[in-house]
Amino acid sequence: MKLPNFLESNSIQITISASFVIVVLVTVAFLGTSTLVLTREALWDTTTLYSDQLVDRVARSIGVYLQEMEEITGVLLDEVPLRDDGSVDAAELQSTIEQTFATAVRLRSDISLIGVVSPELGTRLHLPEPARNPVANPLDSDWYRQAVEARGAPVYTGARIQNVLQDTYQWVVTVARARGDTVLFVDLTFRTIEELVSSVELGTRGYLFITDRAGSIVYHPQQQLIYSDLFHEPIEQLLQAGTGETVIPVDGEERLYLQHEVAPTGWRVVSVTGVDQLLASQRQVQSYYLAWIAFVFAFVMLLTYALSRRIAQPITRLRRSMQAVEQGRFDVEIPVDRADEIGALSRDFTIMVNTIQDLMRKSAQEQEDKRHAELRALQHQITPHFLYNTLDSIVWMAEGGRTGEVVSMTTNLARLLRLSIGSGDAMVSLRSELDYLRSYLAIQQMRYRDRLTYVVEAEESALDVRLPRLTLQPAVENAIYHGIKQREAGGEVRVECRSHGDHVRVDVSDNGPGMDAETLLATRNGSPGAGNGVGLHNIRQRLALTFGSDYEFHVDSRPGEGTRVRFCIPRRPAA
Amino acid sequence: MNREDDRLRRIWFIATAAVAAVFVIIAITGFRDGNRRDDDLEVVVVLKATSPQMEFWQVVRQGIEAAAREYAVSASVVGPWLEHQIDDQIRILRTVIAEEPDGIVLAAADFNRLAPVVEEALARDIAIVTVDSDVDGDRALSFVGTNNVEAGRRAGEVMRGLVGPDATVAVVSHVPEAATAIEREAGAMEALANRGGGLTIGPLYAFNDEQTARRIVIELLEEHGRIDGIVALNETSTVGVARTVEDLGLAGQIRIVGFDASTEEIALLERQVVDALVVQKPFNMGYLSLDVIARAIRGDTVEPRVDTGSEIVFRTNMYEESIQRLIFPLVR
């Protein structure tokens, strides 16, 4: 996966941390937002449901209360003594008023006044006559007319001033019921309604109010403020909206209104809740979330720091160790002691460093061995003894006047010496090695006269192969020493070089007495005590040091049949 | 490398702390918003009269109490027992100033004598607002009340409409030194001037006493033989004048335009002894004066005058919904 640019950093720790932070922030933002939205909805739903239930309860209570008033007015109306023609028996009415009406007012603290109004009798109250306001005329009032028109059904006024009492002007709700043109009315104080309404709590600033059918306020907790024009309810909009839930902005503030109708009267119980009050509680919830998010955020940040550090720091340490190794300091400590992948990586790295160290040690050892073997081969080659014998032969030939032979021998010796001093290169071509061998064999032939014959055969294609200097000479020397020297009849030494695919095979064989199995085994193992084994062992060692495992070396011998030393080397020596 | 590690670590911790701090600050702000409530302001209201018989001042008081609940202000109401106790009011106001409340609402019993006391309050950095009756020189931060010149003029104009152009009309005021009296007199006298011959008598002072008002009516009748109309410029004067007229059996003959709307005045209006009442809005005065003082204390600029308005009430419109709301205080 490709990381966005800004996340690409040259530090794993920063990359991990930044990714974590982004993931955490995005998650927190998403969760936070969705939670807040859901909370808002849930709060809203809960509030409206709660308000709805409250309003419904209050509306029912008021319905029950008004129902009760309907019954009471019904009973009282039955008490009004009506003659058959619909007129009121004034004398009998007076006793009814004094007994029944007065008792009802005494019993019910929410009833302030009971009276009867009719065109013929005027106004009769439950109180004695002088208490009546002589100027007041209920026959002219709206509620009297409405009650007559309602034909016995109860009529409820909104809040109104009752002026039928002398020097008393009280705000009441009047329930009126007619029989013919005689109307019984009962004035209710706000006491019971207020009790019913104020028994419910609607948050800190929510409240209930009641309007009548026409939208006039029947009861409002801030009624005086409304009457003083200092406070308003959007009555028109509420009437239009009908029952149910409405949000209306009032004085720059959104308010949630819930209306329920009080069944028989057309009154409405309305609950009011400030939307900002809802939002205030939402803000509190929001604050809780934010505080919680802050905590989680801080926690995750610290965790991220610790975690990314735990991942990145060992890698950094490992890297420093690798840098040290790069600079050749193999003795570095890798201080990572963990069970996880980084621990494994560190352990592997340690093993690798150790192996490299071993290999380097081995390689150095090999170089050392090679030089040593070369030196020994050289020491083997032209021993003082050989030089003495050769020079002795030359003196002897010179005394015999065999000038040609002296020249030939001296020439060969000179070439031999020159080749053995060589250019200093460890590797030479087979061609030059064979030249050297020929000189050596020529000298030896002169010394052994007719007892030594030799054949050097080489395929042209094999001549360019390169091999360690003085590889062949010890084998030939060995063949002469063991195959010819001890045999009166003399013998033949054969050197054959042939190509074999990408290898070259070199055979050095004699037709001497050969070796028994025991000697052969000792020779093959290169035991130092075997005498002839030393030279052969030296050859094998140098081939191994040069070509690794890509060579062959065999010594074959049968008693009476001679000995053959054979080795195979690759055309392309190991680099 | 280690230094870079340290730097990284420091940046990391600072960033974490900063982001966490931002969240915490937002959270705390939210908490505070959710629980925001103004510190309770302490306001003392010094009225002209605290007697429960003084209906007007009781309604002012209701307005104050309603506003105190609304604005979370603690408002205590003090004042002399009756309106004419000017010395008492001065003494009470001085005591209040000594207690150094956040603000004072004053209904000045005397236009001139209370002015230096208002200065004293301002000198001690106490916000002060006048209600209903101002003091001389616009000293208070604001005046909340009826535009009394206008109210007096309307009373005079109503009277002009009730009587003929040559009618004799008397103006009965309360005290010579109260702002309400001075202003209403000015308005009423102006409206009654130049009526085409009709005599305008006054202003005469009843000194907030019904008996004095009664005496004024009787003396006027003795002196002039016939009086066609009386404009009474406050509650006591109105009741005193109207009762006398009713007692003398002259109701309907002497037209009366009065001020304010006590129960007794309403009854007199209903009985058609009084023809019209100029009704002020005492509840609004109380309520709005507290609103203004609360704003003044918080350092907002406030209007130098808040007109609470007035209405003319006749017998014919007194039971209209809007008028009935105005003149009958809601007592629960």
GROMACS .gro file of C-alpha atoms in nm, chain A residues 68-353:
model
  286
   68GLU     CA    1  -6.668   1.710   3.755
   69MET     CA    2  -6.778   2.073   3.717
   70GLU     CA    3  -7.023   1.967   3.451
   71GLU     CA    4  -7.173   1.719   3.694
   72ILE     CA    5  -7.180   1.970   3.977
   73THR     CA    6  -7.345   2.233   3.759
   74GLY     CA    7  -7.588   1.966   3.642
   75VAL     CA    8  -7.683   1.882   4.000
   76LEU     CA    9  -7.708   2.251   4.094
   77LEU     CA   10  -7.915   2.327   3.787
   78ASP     CA   11  -8.157   2.052   3.890
   79GLU     CA   12  -8.195   2.231   4.220
   80VAL     CA   13  -8.315   2.550   4.050
   81PRO     CA   14  -8.696   2.543   4.099
   82LEU     CA   15  -8.845   2.588   3.756
   83ARG     CA   16  -9.213   2.607   3.692
   84ASP     CA   17  -9.368   2.419   3.402
   85ASP     CA   18  -9.367   2.730   3.185
   86GLY     CA   19  -8.990   2.765   3.231
   87SER     CA   20  -9.007   3.056   3.474
   88VAL     CA   21  -8.828   3.045   3.809
   89ASP     CA   22  -9.011   3.023   4.139
   90ALA     CA   23  -8.840   3.313   4.310
   91ALA     CA   24  -8.938   3.226   4.664
   92GLU     CA   25  -8.827   2.870   4.635
   93LEU     CA   26  -8.507   2.977   4.457
   94GLN     CA   27  -8.409   3.188   4.755
   95SER     CA   28  -8.415   2.890   4.990
   96THR     CA   29  -8.227   2.675   4.735
   97ILE     CA   30  -7.963   2.943   4.703
   98GLU     CA   31  -7.930   2.982   5.077
   99GLN     CA   32  -7.905   2.610   5.139
  100THR     CA   33  -7.761   2.422   4.843
  101PHE     CA   34  -7.554   2.691   4.670
  102ALA     CA   35  -7.399   2.826   4.989
  103THR     CA   36  -7.313   2.474   5.099
  104ALA     CA   37  -7.150   2.396   4.764
  105VAL     CA   38  -6.935   2.709   4.783
  106ARG     CA   39  -6.833   2.622   5.139
  107LEU     CA   40  -6.740   2.267   5.039
  108ARG     CA   41  -6.546   2.353   4.730
  109SER     CA   42  -6.254   2.586   4.785
  110ASP     CA   43  -6.217   2.620   4.408
  111ILE     CA   44  -6.569   2.761   4.367
  112SER     CA   45  -6.584   3.128   4.450
  113LEU     CA   46  -6.937   3.210   4.344
  114ILE     CA   47  -7.261   3.043   4.235
  115GLY     CA   48  -7.540   3.242   4.083
  116VAL     CA   49  -7.849   3.228   3.868
  117VAL     CA   50  -7.931   3.477   3.594
  118SER     CA   51  -8.264   3.509   3.426
  119PRO     CA   52  -8.438   3.795   3.246
  120GLU     CA   53  -8.728   3.805   3.493
  121LEU     CA   54  -8.527   3.774   3.818
  122GLY     CA   55  -8.205   3.941   3.717
  123THR     CA   56  -7.902   3.812   3.905
  124ARG     CA   57  -7.927   3.604   4.220
  125LEU     CA   58  -7.608   3.504   4.401
  126HIS     CA   59  -7.532   3.259   4.676
  127LEU     CA   60  -7.442   3.563   4.884
  128PRO     CA   61  -7.686   3.806   5.047
  129GLU     CA   62  -7.825   4.079   4.825
  130PRO     CA   63  -7.613   4.379   4.944
  131ALA     CA   64  -7.295   4.210   4.822
  132ARG     CA   65  -7.419   4.240   4.466
  133ASN     CA   66  -7.283   4.508   4.238
  134PRO     CA   67  -7.597   4.691   4.131
  135VAL     CA   68  -7.436   4.814   3.811
  136ALA     CA   69  -7.325   4.477   3.678
  137ASN     CA   70  -7.558   4.314   3.427
  138PRO     CA   71  -7.470   3.957   3.335
  139LEU     CA   72  -7.767   3.938   3.099
  140ASP     CA   73  -7.557   4.144   2.857
  141SER     CA   74  -7.256   3.917   2.879
  142ASP     CA   75  -7.128   3.683   2.612
  143TRP     CA   76  -7.128   3.382   2.837
  144TYR     CA   77  -7.501   3.425   2.918
  145ARG     CA   78  -7.586   3.434   2.551
  146GLN     CA   79  -7.360   3.138   2.473
  147ALA     CA   80  -7.508   2.933   2.759
  148VAL     CA   81  -7.861   2.995   2.635
  149GLU     CA   82  -7.756   2.901   2.284
  150ALA     CA   83  -7.586   2.584   2.410
  151ARG     CA   84  -7.923   2.459   2.540
  152GLY     CA   85  -7.807   2.293   2.857
  153ALA     CA   86  -7.455   2.201   2.756
  154PRO     CA   87  -7.198   2.361   2.983
  155VAL     CA   88  -7.017   2.670   2.853
  156TYR     CA   89  -6.670   2.755   2.978
  157THR     CA   90  -6.528   3.106   2.959
  158GLY     CA   91  -6.161   3.184   2.951
  159ALA     CA   92  -6.007   3.385   3.230
  160ARG     CA   93  -6.231   3.686   3.291
  161ILE     CA   94  -6.311   3.951   3.548
  162GLN     CA   95  -6.622   3.876   3.751
  163ASN     CA   96  -6.784   4.204   3.839
  164VAL     CA   97  -7.114   4.096   3.990
  165LEU     CA   98  -6.988   4.153   4.342
  166GLN     CA   99  -6.969   4.499   4.496
  167ASP     CA  100  -6.614   4.636   4.500
  168THR     CA  101  -6.466   4.301   4.406
  169TYR     CA  102  -6.312   4.230   4.073
  170GLN     CA  103  -6.178   3.879   4.060
  171TRP     CA  104  -6.024   3.681   3.779
  172VAL     CA  105  -6.225   3.361   3.738
  173VAL     CA  106  -6.324   3.094   3.490
  174THR     CA  107  -6.702   3.072   3.464
  175VAL     CA  108  -6.897   2.756   3.387
  176ALA     CA  109  -7.251   2.836   3.273
  177ARG     CA  110  -7.546   2.607   3.197
  178ALA     CA  111  -7.886   2.710   3.081
  179ARG     CA  112  -8.232   2.575   3.112
  180GLY     CA  113  -8.447   2.786   2.887
  181ASP     CA  114  -8.329   3.142   2.947
  182THR     CA  115  -8.236   3.074   3.305
  183VAL     CA  116  -7.861   3.033   3.337
  184LEU     CA  117  -7.679   2.886   3.633
  185PHE     CA  118  -7.317   2.994   3.659
  186VAL     CA  119  -7.032   2.878   3.876
  187ASP     CA  120  -6.711   3.079   3.913
  188LEU     CA  121  -6.395   2.878   3.947
  189THR     CA  122  -6.085   3.021   4.101
  190PHE     CA  123  -5.755   2.921   3.940
  191ARG     CA  124  -5.665   2.726   4.245
  192THR     CA  125  -5.737   2.376   4.119
  193ILE     CA  126  -5.619   2.445   3.767
  194GLU     CA  127  -5.299   2.592   3.902
  195GLU     CA  128  -5.248   2.290   4.123
  196LEU     CA  129  -5.299   2.056   3.832
  197VAL     CA  130  -5.065   2.248   3.608
  198SER     CA  131  -4.792   2.330   3.856
  199SER     CA  132  -4.778   1.971   3.979
  200VAL     CA  133  -4.564   1.889   3.677
  201GLU     CA  134  -4.203   1.982   3.625
  202LEU     CA  135  -4.080   2.055   3.277
  203GLY     CA  136  -3.706   2.102   3.313
  204THR     CA  137  -3.568   2.418   3.467
  205ARG     CA  138  -3.745   2.661   3.238
  206GLY     CA  139  -4.025   2.465   3.080
  207TYR     CA  140  -4.386   2.528   3.178
  208LEU     CA  141  -4.747   2.458   3.088
  209PHE     CA  142  -5.029   2.694   3.006
  210ILE     CA  143  -5.391   2.660   2.908
  211THR     CA  144  -5.586   2.844   2.643
  212ASP     CA  145  -5.951   2.830   2.561
  213ARG     CA  146  -6.100   2.744   2.225
  214ALA     CA  147  -6.038   3.095   2.091
  215GLY     CA  148  -5.679   3.106   2.209
  216SER     CA  149  -5.735   3.331   2.511
  217ILE     CA  150  -5.520   3.246   2.807
  218VAL     CA  151  -5.709   3.052   3.075
  219TYR     CA  152  -5.410   2.990   3.288
  220HIS     CA  153  -5.046   3.082   3.245
  221PRO     CA  154  -4.773   3.085   3.508
  222GLN     CA  155  -4.666   3.428   3.375
  223GLN     CA  156  -5.018   3.551   3.324
  224GLN     CA  157  -4.952   3.895   3.467
  225LEU     CA  158  -4.651   3.938   3.240
  226ILE     CA  159  -4.861   3.844   2.942
  227TYR     CA  160  -5.136   4.082   3.053
  228SER     CA  161  -4.873   4.353   3.093
  229ASP     CA  162  -4.750   4.292   2.740
  230LEU     CA  163  -4.409   4.198   2.876
  231PHE     CA  164  -4.428   3.837   2.766
  232HIS     CA  165  -4.589   3.675   2.464
  233GLU     CA  166  -4.700   3.339   2.346
  234PRO     CA  167  -4.744   3.290   1.973
  235ILE     CA  168  -5.115   3.218   2.010
  236GLU     CA  169  -5.197   3.270   1.642
  237GLN     CA  170  -4.934   3.024   1.527
  238LEU     CA  171  -5.038   2.774   1.791
  239LEU     CA  172  -5.400   2.792   1.681
  240GLN     CA  173  -5.290   2.734   1.325
  241ALA     CA  174  -5.057   2.450   1.415
  242GLY     CA  175  -5.326   2.254   1.597
  243THR     CA  176  -5.253   1.985   1.849
  244GLY     CA  177  -4.916   1.812   1.856
  245GLU     CA  178  -4.558   1.926   1.833
  246THR     CA  179  -4.454   2.265   1.692
  247VAL     CA  180  -4.129   2.457   1.706
  248ILE     CA  181  -4.184   2.833   1.693
  249PRO     CA  182  -3.919   3.104   1.727
  250VAL     CA  183  -4.017   3.358   1.994
  251ASP     CA  184  -3.801   3.663   2.074
  252GLY     CA  185  -3.511   3.508   1.887
  253GLU     CA  186  -3.535   3.183   2.074
  254GLU     CA  187  -3.666   2.854   1.939
  255ARG     CA  188  -3.935   2.706   2.157
  256LEU     CA  189  -4.087   2.363   2.142
  257TYR     CA  190  -4.464   2.368   2.190
  258LEU     CA  191  -4.680   2.063   2.254
  259GLN     CA  192  -5.056   2.102   2.247
  260HIS     CA  193  -5.322   1.868   2.376
  261GLU     CA  194  -5.691   1.933   2.367
  262VAL     CA  195  -5.908   1.901   2.675
  263ALA     CA  196  -6.186   1.699   2.523
  264PRO     CA  197  -6.524   1.859   2.585
  265THR     CA  198  -6.421   2.222   2.616
  266GLY     CA  199  -6.187   2.294   2.331
  267TRP     CA  200  -5.933   2.414   2.583
  268ARG     CA  201  -5.576   2.335   2.508
  269VAL     CA  202  -5.298   2.242   2.741
  270VAL     CA  203  -4.971   2.363   2.594
  271SER     CA  204  -4.624   2.276   2.711
  272VAL     CA  205  -4.331   2.503   2.633
  273THR     CA  206  -3.968   2.405   2.637
  274GLY     CA  207  -3.684   2.624   2.518
  275VAL     CA  208  -3.490   2.448   2.246
  276ASP     CA  209  -3.175   2.607   2.381
  277GLN     CA  210  -3.254   2.444   2.711
  278LEU     CA  211  -3.252   2.113   2.532
  279LEU     CA  212  -2.933   2.219   2.365
  280ALA     CA  213  -2.788   2.316   2.700
  281SER     CA  214  -2.827   1.964   2.825
  282GLN     CA  215  -2.691   1.849   2.494
  283ARG     CA  216  -2.393   2.075   2.545
  284GLN     CA  217  -2.335   1.911   2.877
  285VAL     CA  218  -2.344   1.571   2.718
  286GLN     CA  219  -2.110   1.711   2.455
  287SER     CA  220  -1.875   1.824   2.726
  288TYR     CA  221  -1.871   1.483   2.884
  289TYR     CA  222  -1.784   1.336   2.547
  290LEU     CA  223  -1.514   1.590   2.484
  291ALA     CA  224  -1.360   1.531   2.823
  292TRP     CA  225  -1.370   1.161   2.758
  293ILE     CA  226  -1.223   1.208   2.411
  294ALA     CA  227  -0.945   1.421   2.557
  295PHE     CA  228  -0.864   1.144   2.799
  296VAL     CA  229  -0.874   0.874   2.533
  297PHE     CA  230  -0.673   1.092   2.299
  298ALA     CA  231  -0.400   1.158   2.554
  299PHE     CA  232  -0.394   0.792   2.645
  300VAL     CA  233  -0.372   0.678   2.283
  301MET     CA  234  -0.102   0.934   2.210
  302LEU     CA  235   0.113   0.812   2.494
  303LEU     CA  236   0.045   0.453   2.399
  304THR     CA  237   0.132   0.532   2.037
  305TYR     CA  238   0.452   0.695   2.143
  306ALA     CA  239   0.550   0.401   2.358
  307LEU     CA  240   0.447   0.147   2.095
  308SER     CA  241   0.612   0.315   1.799
  309ARG     CA  242   0.919   0.365   2.009
  310ARG     CA  243   0.921   0.000   2.105
  311ILE     CA  244   0.907  -0.097   1.740
  312ALA     CA  245   1.138   0.166   1.601
  313GLN     CA  246   1.406   0.182   1.865
  314PRO     CA  247   1.540  -0.175   1.831
  315ILE     CA  248   1.540  -0.127   1.456
  316THR     CA  249   1.744   0.188   1.498
  317ARG     CA  250   1.983   0.002   1.728
  318LEU     CA  251   2.009  -0.284   1.485
  319ARG     CA  252   2.080  -0.036   1.211
  320ARG     CA  253   2.358   0.123   1.413
  321SER     CA  254   2.507  -0.220   1.472
  322MET     CA  255   2.490  -0.294   1.099
  323GLN     CA  256   2.660   0.037   1.025
  324ALA     CA  257   2.939  -0.065   1.262
  325VAL     CA  258   2.969  -0.398   1.085
  326GLU     CA  259   2.974  -0.217   0.751
  327GLN     CA  260   3.272  -0.024   0.878
  328GLY     CA  261   3.442  -0.352   0.960
  329ARG     CA  262   3.387  -0.366   1.333
  330PHE     CA  263   3.274  -0.721   1.379
  331ASP     CA  264   3.299  -0.717   1.752
  332VAL     CA  265   2.983  -0.502   1.792
  333GLU     CA  266   2.727  -0.588   2.055
  334ILE     CA  267   2.373  -0.623   1.930
  335PRO     CA  268   2.171  -0.535   2.238
  336VAL     CA  269   1.832  -0.658   2.126
  337ASP     CA  270   1.684  -0.914   2.357
  338ARG     CA  271   1.328  -0.973   2.242
  339ALA     CA  272   1.107  -1.262   2.149
  340ASP     CA  273   0.941  -1.104   1.846
  341GLU     CA  274   1.040  -1.072   1.479
  342ILE     CA  275   1.289  -0.797   1.552
  343GLY     CA  276   1.449  -1.020   1.814
  344ALA     CA  277   1.471  -1.300   1.558
  345LEU     CA  278   1.616  -1.058   1.304
  346SER     CA  279   1.877  -0.949   1.555
  347ARG     CA  280   1.967  -1.304   1.640
  348ASP     CA  281   2.001  -1.393   1.270
  349PHE     CA  282   2.213  -1.086   1.222
  350THR     CA  283   2.436  -1.193   1.509
  351ILE     CA  284   2.471  -1.538   1.359
  352MET     CA  285   2.551  -1.386   1.023
  353VAL     CA  286   2.819  -1.164   1.168
   0.00000   0.00000   0.00000
